[in-house]
Amino acid sequence: MGPSKNLVWKAALPEGKSSPVVVGDRIFLTAAEGDDLLTICLDRESGKELWRRSVRAGREDYRNELNARATPTPATDGSRVFVFFQDYGLAAYDFAGKPLWDVPLGPFNSQQGVAASPVYVDGRVVLVCDQDTDAYVIAVDAANGEIVWKKPRQVTNGYSTPTVYRPEAGPAQIIAVGSYEMTAYSPDGYHRVVRARPHLPTQVTARHRGRHGLLQRLDGGQ
């Protein structure tokens, strides 16, 4: 065992903590060099850098020292890649590296920094921006970056990337967890809040659905 065992290739990269996203013959990830916030595309077979694009940070929000300027993982719809940087906002590129749109966001006030990654669902790029005050979730059109909806969230100190759940019937659900609260959003912005009491084992039930097919509560929750 060791760093050279079964090694196919390796590539030197700037600092970043995002996870790589593999789509076909390409790998996408984010990194940072000072105020340059980078989106990088590598060839999956060779590790060769195919392109990198940069947006310039307009500020530096507070974050835990274990966090980084490039922590959130990119999202993709198979032909475009979507990235988020706390010190900038959202940006999108096609697979050739052409900039498509950007949506400046922030500044953010969070104890640890905003680290949730964007997710793609049904033509929307959805981002949960939990923070100490004025938390919200936002959905933008994946094609042009226009804001489709924005909902306030009554939670603080949430750091989780939302999960996309597709039930057998009904619309997709974007499940976002916060401080003792879970919210299910549909791609069009309809949502239900699910509250759970602290220190109580909970389990999501599929029986409790509203007319939009969204989860309404947790077992044991009030």
GROMACS .gro file of C-alpha atoms in nm:
model
  222
    1MET     CA    1   0.000   0.000   0.000
    2GLY     CA    2   0.109   0.359  -0.058
    3PRO     CA    3   0.067   0.662  -0.284
    4SER     CA    4   0.223   0.481  -0.581
    5LYS     CA    5   0.025   0.155  -0.550
    6ASN     CA    6  -0.203   0.095  -0.852
    7LEU     CA    7  -0.147   0.456  -0.957
    8VAL     CA    8  -0.279   0.542  -1.303
    9TRP     CA    9  -0.201   0.914  -1.291
   10LYS     CA   10  -0.185   1.207  -1.054
   11ALA     CA   11  -0.228   1.579  -1.109
   12ALA     CA   12  -0.106   1.873  -0.903
   13LEU     CA   13  -0.391   2.108  -0.809
   14PRO     CA   14  -0.439   2.433  -0.620
   15GLU     CA   15  -0.592   2.426  -0.273
   16GLY     CA   16  -0.951   2.311  -0.245
   17LYS     CA   17  -1.176   2.074  -0.051
   18SER     CA   18  -1.448   2.001  -0.303
   19SER     CA   19  -1.506   1.645  -0.421
   20PRO     CA   20  -1.439   1.562  -0.787
   21VAL     CA   21  -1.738   1.504  -1.013
   22VAL     CA   22  -1.692   1.254  -1.298
   23VAL     CA   23  -1.903   1.283  -1.613
   24GLY     CA   24  -1.803   1.066  -1.907
   25ASP     CA   25  -1.441   1.143  -1.991
   26ARG     CA   26  -1.421   1.455  -1.773
   27ILE     CA   27  -1.356   1.535  -1.409
   28PHE     CA   28  -1.469   1.865  -1.258
   29LEU     CA   29  -1.358   2.020  -0.930
   30THR     CA   30  -1.300   2.359  -0.770
   31ALA     CA   31  -0.997   2.520  -0.609
   32ALA     CA   32  -0.865   2.861  -0.506
   33GLU     CA   33  -0.545   3.060  -0.549
   34GLY     CA   34  -0.575   3.375  -0.341
   35ASP     CA   35  -0.875   3.569  -0.472
   36ASP     CA   36  -0.897   3.356  -0.789
   37LEU     CA   37  -1.179   3.103  -0.744
   38LEU     CA   38  -1.119   2.824  -0.992
   39THR     CA   39  -1.324   2.567  -1.177
   40ILE     CA   40  -1.099   2.299  -1.325
   41CYS     CA   41  -1.169   2.028  -1.582
   42LEU     CA   42  -0.939   1.724  -1.612
   43ASP     CA   43  -0.930   1.441  -1.864
   44ARG     CA   44  -1.042   1.124  -1.683
   45GLU     CA   45  -0.805   0.892  -1.869
   46SER     CA   46  -0.482   1.090  -1.838
   47GLY     CA   47  -0.538   1.350  -1.564
   48LYS     CA   48  -0.437   1.623  -1.811
   49GLU     CA   49  -0.590   1.961  -1.733
   50LEU     CA   50  -0.825   2.050  -2.016
   51TRP     CA   51  -0.920   2.393  -1.890
   52ARG     CA   52  -0.956   2.613  -1.585
   53ARG     CA   53  -1.174   2.916  -1.542
   54SER     CA   54  -1.163   3.179  -1.269
   55VAL     CA   55  -1.397   3.423  -1.104
   56ARG     CA   56  -1.257   3.689  -0.875
   57ALA     CA   57  -1.366   3.690  -0.513
   58GLY     CA   58  -1.525   4.020  -0.419
   59ARG     CA   59  -1.468   3.966  -0.046
   60GLU     CA   60  -1.364   3.707   0.209
   61ASP     CA   61  -1.644   3.599   0.441
   62TYR     CA   62  -1.566   3.443   0.777
   63ARG     CA   63  -1.517   3.065   0.781
   64ASN     CA   64  -1.370   2.803   1.011
   65GLU     CA   65  -0.999   2.746   0.943
   66LEU     CA   66  -1.083   2.384   0.851
   67ASN     CA   67  -1.314   2.516   0.580
   68ALA     CA   68  -1.182   2.661   0.254
   69ARG     CA   69  -1.273   2.903  -0.022
   70ALA     CA   70  -1.341   2.606  -0.251
   71THR     CA   71  -1.530   2.358  -0.032
   72PRO     CA   72  -1.863   2.303  -0.215
   73THR     CA   73  -1.864   2.031  -0.481
   74PRO     CA   74  -1.975   2.114  -0.838
   75ALA     CA   75  -2.307   1.991  -0.978
   76THR     CA   76  -2.381   1.900  -1.339
   77ASP     CA   77  -2.670   1.820  -1.571
   78GLY     CA   78  -2.452   1.625  -1.814
   79SER     CA   79  -2.370   1.918  -2.042
   80ARG     CA   80  -2.306   2.205  -1.800
   81VAL     CA   81  -2.122   2.233  -1.470
   82PHE     CA   82  -2.243   2.455  -1.184
   83VAL     CA   83  -2.018   2.579  -0.903
   84PHE     CA   84  -2.063   2.781  -0.586
   85PHE     CA   85  -1.808   2.984  -0.390
   86GLN     CA   86  -1.903   3.151  -0.062
   87ASP     CA   87  -1.699   3.459  -0.152
   88TYR     CA   88  -1.865   3.499  -0.491
   89GLY     CA   89  -2.186   3.306  -0.564
   90LEU     CA   90  -2.296   3.067  -0.839
   91ALA     CA   91  -2.138   3.026  -1.182
   92ALA     CA   92  -2.196   2.793  -1.477
   93TYR     CA   93  -1.981   2.665  -1.765
   94ASP     CA   94  -2.034   2.432  -2.056
   95PHE     CA   95  -1.810   2.127  -2.089
   96ALA     CA   96  -1.573   2.320  -2.317
   97GLY     CA   97  -1.518   2.578  -2.042
   98LYS     CA   98  -1.732   2.855  -2.194
   99PRO     CA   99  -1.879   3.080  -1.920
  100LEU     CA  100  -2.259   3.068  -1.937
  101TRP     CA  101  -2.386   3.277  -1.647
  102ASP     CA  102  -2.316   3.379  -1.290
  103VAL     CA  103  -2.528   3.483  -0.992
  104PRO     CA  104  -2.342   3.684  -0.726
  105LEU     CA  105  -2.460   3.595  -0.374
  106GLY     CA  106  -2.377   3.697  -0.018
  107PRO     CA  107  -2.210   3.817   0.190
  108PHE     CA  108  -2.284   3.533   0.435
  109ASN     CA  109  -2.262   3.529   0.813
  110SER     CA  110  -2.205   3.179   0.943
  111GLN     CA  111  -2.013   3.035   1.238
  112GLN     CA  112  -1.833   2.785   1.016
  113GLY     CA  113  -1.883   2.922   0.665
  114VAL     CA  114  -2.126   2.816   0.393
  115ALA     CA  115  -2.016   2.475   0.269
  116ALA     CA  116  -2.331   2.321   0.117
  117SER     CA  117  -2.297   2.222  -0.248
  118PRO     CA  118  -2.547   2.308  -0.522
  119VAL     CA  119  -2.767   2.031  -0.662
  120TYR     CA  120  -2.927   2.000  -1.005
  121VAL     CA  121  -3.288   1.887  -1.038
  122ASP     CA  122  -3.532   1.918  -1.328
  123GLY     CA  123  -3.381   2.224  -1.492
  124ARG     CA  124  -3.303   2.402  -1.166
  125VAL     CA  125  -2.981   2.460  -0.975
  126VAL     CA  126  -3.075   2.463  -0.607
  127LEU     CA  127  -2.854   2.600  -0.331
  128VAL     CA  128  -2.920   2.602   0.044
  129CYS     CA  129  -2.769   2.910   0.209
  130ASP     CA  130  -2.806   2.846   0.581
  131GLN     CA  131  -2.644   3.106   0.802
  132ASP     CA  132  -2.685   3.275   1.140
  133THR     CA  133  -2.939   3.526   1.006
  134ASP     CA  134  -3.148   3.551   0.689
  135ALA     CA  135  -3.102   3.186   0.584
  136TYR     CA  136  -3.263   3.092   0.251
  137VAL     CA  137  -3.275   2.838  -0.031
  138ILE     CA  138  -3.256   2.957  -0.389
  139ALA     CA  139  -3.332   2.795  -0.724
  140VAL     CA  140  -3.201   2.933  -1.052
  141ASP     CA  141  -3.272   2.832  -1.411
  142ALA     CA  142  -2.989   2.602  -1.522
  143ALA     CA  143  -3.002   2.742  -1.876
  144ASN     CA  144  -2.965   3.112  -1.801
  145GLY     CA  145  -2.909   3.164  -1.426
  146GLU     CA  146  -3.233   3.356  -1.374
  147ILE     CA  147  -3.368   3.325  -1.020
  148VAL     CA  148  -3.681   3.108  -1.033
  149TRP     CA  149  -3.762   3.120  -0.662
  150LYS     CA  150  -3.609   3.204  -0.327
  151LYS     CA  151  -3.748   3.090   0.007
  152PRO     CA  152  -3.648   3.203   0.359
  153ARG     CA  153  -3.547   2.930   0.604
  154GLN     CA  154  -3.611   2.951   0.977
  155VAL     CA  155  -3.296   2.758   1.065
  156THR     CA  156  -2.940   2.844   1.159
  157ASN     CA  157  -2.607   2.668   1.149
  158GLY     CA  158  -2.704   2.411   0.889
  159TYR     CA  159  -2.421   2.288   0.670
  160SER     CA  160  -2.572   1.996   0.478
  161THR     CA  161  -2.597   1.966   0.101
  162PRO     CA  162  -2.961   1.886   0.015
  163THR     CA  163  -3.063   1.543  -0.112
  164VAL     CA  164  -3.276   1.490  -0.422
  165TYR     CA  165  -3.546   1.229  -0.365
  166ARG     CA  166  -3.760   1.096  -0.649
  167PRO     CA  167  -4.073   0.915  -0.525
  168GLU     CA  168  -4.260   0.664  -0.738
  169ALA     CA  169  -4.535   0.922  -0.787
  170GLY     CA  170  -4.531   1.301  -0.768
  171PRO     CA  171  -4.258   1.556  -0.827
  172ALA     CA  172  -3.896   1.531  -0.723
  173GLN     CA  173  -3.819   1.652  -0.373
  174ILE     CA  174  -3.521   1.854  -0.254
  175ILE     CA  175  -3.469   1.755   0.111
  176ALA     CA  176  -3.279   2.015   0.317
  177VAL     CA  177  -3.184   1.958   0.681
  178GLY     CA  178  -3.122   2.236   0.933
  179SER     CA  179  -3.130   2.282   1.310
  180TYR     CA  180  -3.395   2.030   1.420
  181GLU     CA  181  -3.584   2.098   1.101
  182MET     CA  182  -3.611   1.927   0.766
  183THR     CA  183  -3.779   2.091   0.468
  184ALA     CA  184  -3.892   1.926   0.146
  185TYR     CA  185  -3.903   2.154  -0.158
  186SER     CA  186  -4.041   2.073  -0.501
  187PRO     CA  187  -3.855   2.207  -0.806
  188ASP     CA  188  -4.123   2.477  -0.841
  189GLY     CA  189  -4.065   2.599  -0.485
  190TYR     CA  190  -4.361   2.450  -0.301
  191HIS     CA  191  -4.241   2.327   0.038
  192ARG     CA  192  -4.337   2.168   0.366
  193VAL     CA  193  -4.145   2.205   0.691
  194VAL     CA  194  -4.082   1.894   0.897
  195ARG     CA  195  -3.982   1.951   1.258
  196ALA     CA  196  -3.812   1.700   1.486
  197ARG     CA  197  -3.760   1.737   1.860
  198PRO     CA  198  -3.395   1.721   1.971
  199HIS     CA  199  -3.252   1.397   2.112
  200LEU     CA  200  -3.545   1.192   1.978
  201PRO     CA  201  -3.483   0.913   1.723
  202THR     CA  202  -3.670   0.996   1.406
  203GLN     CA  203  -3.757   0.818   1.086
  204VAL     CA  204  -3.899   0.962   0.769
  205THR     CA  205  -4.228   0.803   0.667
  206ALA     CA  206  -4.355   0.782   0.313
  207ARG     CA  207  -4.718   0.759   0.431
  208HIS     CA  208  -4.749   1.125   0.517
  209ARG     CA  209  -4.766   1.320   0.195
  210GLY     CA  210  -4.944   1.635   0.093
  211ARG     CA  211  -5.116   1.698  -0.238
  212HIS     CA  212  -4.779   1.797  -0.385
  213GLY     CA  213  -4.628   1.466  -0.278
  214LEU     CA  214  -4.394   1.625  -0.024
  215LEU     CA  215  -4.304   1.468   0.306
  216GLN     CA  216  -4.495   1.639   0.586
  217ARG     CA  217  -4.342   1.514   0.910
  218LEU     CA  218  -4.111   1.272   1.087
  219ASP     CA  219  -4.217   0.985   1.310
  220GLY     CA  220  -4.187   1.116   1.663
  221GLY     CA  221  -4.179   1.478   1.543
  222GLN     CA  222  -4.427   1.746   1.632
   0.00000   0.00000   0.00000
